[in-house]
Amino acid sequence: MNALPDLAAEALNAAAQAARAACVPLAAAPRAQKDKALLAAAAAIRAAGPRILAANTEDLMAAENLSPAFQDRLTLTPARIEAMARGVEEVAALEDPAGRVLAEWSRPNGLRIRRVAQPIGVIGMVFESRPNVLADAGALCLKSGNAVILRGGRESVRSVSAIHAAMLAGLQAAGLPEGCIQVAPNADRAFVGAMLQAAGLIDLIIPRGGKGLVQRVQADSRVPVLAHAEGLCHTYIHAAAAPGMARAILANAKMRRTGVCGSTETLLIDAAIAPGLLPLLVADLAELGCRFLGDARARAICPELGAASEESFHTEWLDSVLNIAVVDGVAAALDHIRRFGTEHTEAIVTEDAAAAEQFLNGLASAVGMWNASTQFCDGGEFGFGAEIGIATGRMHARGPVGLEQLCTYRYQVIGTGQVRA
């Protein structure tokens, strides 16, 4: 990238050069050294808990006109700080993904070939509102051997700075360069623009946030993008669902945390059981503060529901709002998901194994669930320690991005000195 004569580009150039330099000792660092950094960072996060909470309180007080869901994503609590530290420790406990032999074979020409996992290099990450993303991304990038430059939303700048200080303490304890984990010097949007133009300095951009952020990054970036999926998730309650299980799963899938990308936005319920079960589901969620928009068939059963529109079923609410549609069987549920979904996470609740297999095999989504809440779509729940986002796409569906997904590969070729005739 040619250096541009503005401060944001200069700051980005300096950060990228530091990250590129840090990649060398980081790639050579043994697992023990990286794990030492992560364990020290987790301890520093716990020790800095009061400072992180104070910074987060300042962020919350400075922010204006936040929706309840946005405020929930921004808010840190002692329990969430502990979960952040524990997540960093869980990443440390995982196997080192870099250097793994992914495949090995021999050829008739005498060559033995290995495909070996290696770090991507320098990762740039743009995220919104959730300050814990810094610890998750920093831990995953460090363990996988990647340097990372992070730019959080302006609403979380104080919280991010406090968490970053703890991550730097971990790097210092292990003798690794601070260039391994960097944050933008300020909340200037021009820094994001500079990141997107940094081809040759940044190897991969990962946006984690709302639809507008992801679309801007995809449209403007000259750097390859691993897009975080919009989370328009569905829960389908099949005719053979156990009613008690269906009620418990839906309540969790929608109302546990409405502002996360794995929250169910649309309930699909089979017409065969809707008359008896739908009123109970609506009553359960209404007691938890949920509002509803139903199609004509749902409103015929529960007249108190608001009227859903095409736009409703295309909306990722990230709030206490649930779309409801009555469908005729698995095929109709899949048709609805293909029409309105974003290929993130879908769930079926049923005791019929054949119906579950039909549903799971018919999805193009990154994650399919059977008798489980869509909010289980999470790197920590999958055993990744943390996640850097949920990746999906029309050509490939990838799901939670953890350590293995932050590696590419190279080839090692072993010969016997022969040369092709």
Short mmCIF file of N, CA and C in Angstrom, two decimals, residues 19-31 33-35 37 96 98 119 121-122 138-148 171 175-177 179-181:
data_model
loop_
_atom_site.label_atom_id
_atom_site.label_comp_id
_atom_site.label_asym_id
_atom_site.label_seq_id
_atom_site.Cartn_x
_atom_site.Cartn_y
_atom_site.Cartn_z
N ALA A 19 2.93 -5.26 13.15
CA ALA A 19 2.32 -6.60 13.13
C ALA A 19 3.11 -7.54 12.23
N ARG A 20 3.53 -7.04 11.07
CA ARG A 20 4.30 -7.87 10.15
C ARG A 20 5.61 -8.31 10.80
N ALA A 21 6.26 -7.39 11.51
CA ALA A 21 7.50 -7.73 12.20
C ALA A 21 7.25 -8.74 13.31
N ALA A 22 6.11 -8.61 13.99
CA ALA A 22 5.80 -9.52 15.10
C ALA A 22 5.50 -10.93 14.61
N CYS A 23 5.07 -11.06 13.36
CA CYS A 23 4.74 -12.40 12.83
C CYS A 23 5.95 -13.33 12.85
N VAL A 24 7.15 -12.77 12.73
CA VAL A 24 8.35 -13.61 12.64
C VAL A 24 8.61 -14.34 13.97
N PRO A 25 8.77 -13.61 15.09
CA PRO A 25 8.96 -14.34 16.36
C PRO A 25 7.73 -15.11 16.78
N LEU A 26 6.55 -14.64 16.41
CA LEU A 26 5.33 -15.36 16.79
C LEU A 26 5.25 -16.70 16.08
N ALA A 27 5.59 -16.74 14.80
CA ALA A 27 5.56 -18.00 14.06
C ALA A 27 6.57 -19.00 14.62
N ALA A 28 7.68 -18.48 15.15
CA ALA A 28 8.72 -19.36 15.70
C ALA A 28 8.47 -19.73 17.16
N ALA A 29 7.50 -19.08 17.80
CA ALA A 29 7.27 -19.30 19.24
C ALA A 29 6.71 -20.70 19.47
N PRO A 30 7.28 -21.45 20.40
CA PRO A 30 6.72 -22.76 20.74
C PRO A 30 5.38 -22.61 21.45
N ARG A 31 4.64 -23.67 21.49
CA ARG A 31 3.34 -23.62 22.14
C ARG A 31 3.45 -23.13 23.59
N GLN A 33 5.36 -21.02 24.99
CA GLN A 33 5.50 -19.57 25.10
C GLN A 33 4.16 -18.88 24.82
N LYS A 34 3.44 -19.34 23.82
CA LYS A 34 2.14 -18.74 23.52
C LYS A 34 1.15 -19.00 24.65
N ASP A 35 1.18 -20.21 25.18
CA ASP A 35 0.28 -20.53 26.29
C ASP A 35 0.60 -19.70 27.53
N ALA A 37 1.73 -16.68 27.52
CA ALA A 37 1.16 -15.36 27.26
C ALA A 37 -0.34 -15.35 27.52
N ASP A 96 -1.97 -26.61 19.54
CA ASP A 96 -1.48 -25.58 18.63
C ASP A 96 -1.87 -25.97 17.20
N ALA A 98 -1.03 -24.49 14.30
CA ALA A 98 0.00 -24.27 13.29
C ALA A 98 1.01 -25.42 13.33
N PRO A 119 -0.05 -20.15 9.91
CA PRO A 119 -0.85 -18.94 10.15
C PRO A 119 -1.11 -18.18 8.85
N GLY A 121 -1.19 -14.78 8.77
CA GLY A 121 -0.24 -13.65 8.78
C GLY A 121 -0.74 -12.52 9.64
N VAL A 122 -1.11 -11.40 9.02
CA VAL A 122 -1.63 -10.23 9.72
C VAL A 122 -3.13 -10.14 9.46
N GLY A 138 -7.93 -11.67 20.16
CA GLY A 138 -6.52 -11.63 20.51
C GLY A 138 -5.99 -13.00 20.89
N ALA A 139 -6.78 -13.74 21.69
CA ALA A 139 -6.35 -15.07 22.12
C ALA A 139 -6.26 -16.04 20.95
N LEU A 140 -7.28 -16.04 20.11
CA LEU A 140 -7.29 -16.98 18.98
C LEU A 140 -6.18 -16.67 17.98
N CYS A 141 -5.97 -15.38 17.70
CA CYS A 141 -4.92 -15.02 16.75
C CYS A 141 -3.55 -15.37 17.31
N LEU A 142 -3.33 -15.07 18.57
CA LEU A 142 -2.03 -15.37 19.18
C LEU A 142 -1.75 -16.87 19.14
N LYS A 143 -2.71 -17.68 19.56
CA LYS A 143 -2.49 -19.13 19.62
C LYS A 143 -2.26 -19.71 18.23
N SER A 144 -2.94 -19.15 17.21
CA SER A 144 -2.79 -19.67 15.86
C SER A 144 -1.59 -19.07 15.13
N GLY A 145 -0.86 -18.16 15.79
CA GLY A 145 0.35 -17.61 15.21
C GLY A 145 0.15 -16.40 14.33
N ASN A 146 -1.03 -15.77 14.41
CA ASN A 146 -1.33 -14.58 13.62
C ASN A 146 -1.21 -13.31 14.47
N ALA A 147 -0.68 -12.25 13.87
CA ALA A 147 -0.76 -10.94 14.50
C ALA A 147 -2.10 -10.31 14.12
N VAL A 148 -2.65 -9.48 14.99
CA VAL A 148 -3.97 -8.92 14.73
C VAL A 148 -4.00 -7.43 15.08
N LEU A 171 1.47 -10.69 26.80
CA LEU A 171 2.56 -10.73 25.83
C LEU A 171 3.90 -10.42 26.50
N GLY A 175 7.44 -12.63 26.82
CA GLY A 175 8.51 -12.16 25.96
C GLY A 175 8.14 -12.09 24.49
N LEU A 176 6.87 -11.86 24.20
CA LEU A 176 6.42 -11.71 22.82
C LEU A 176 6.19 -10.24 22.51
N PRO A 177 6.38 -9.81 21.26
CA PRO A 177 6.25 -8.38 20.94
C PRO A 177 4.81 -7.89 21.05
N GLY A 179 3.41 -5.96 19.16
CA GLY A 179 2.81 -5.91 17.83
C GLY A 179 1.93 -7.10 17.51
N CYS A 180 1.96 -8.14 18.34
CA CYS A 180 1.10 -9.30 18.10
C CYS A 180 -0.38 -8.95 18.23
N ILE A 181 -0.71 -8.08 19.17
CA ILE A 181 -2.11 -7.69 19.41
C ILE A 181 -2.15 -6.17 19.53
#
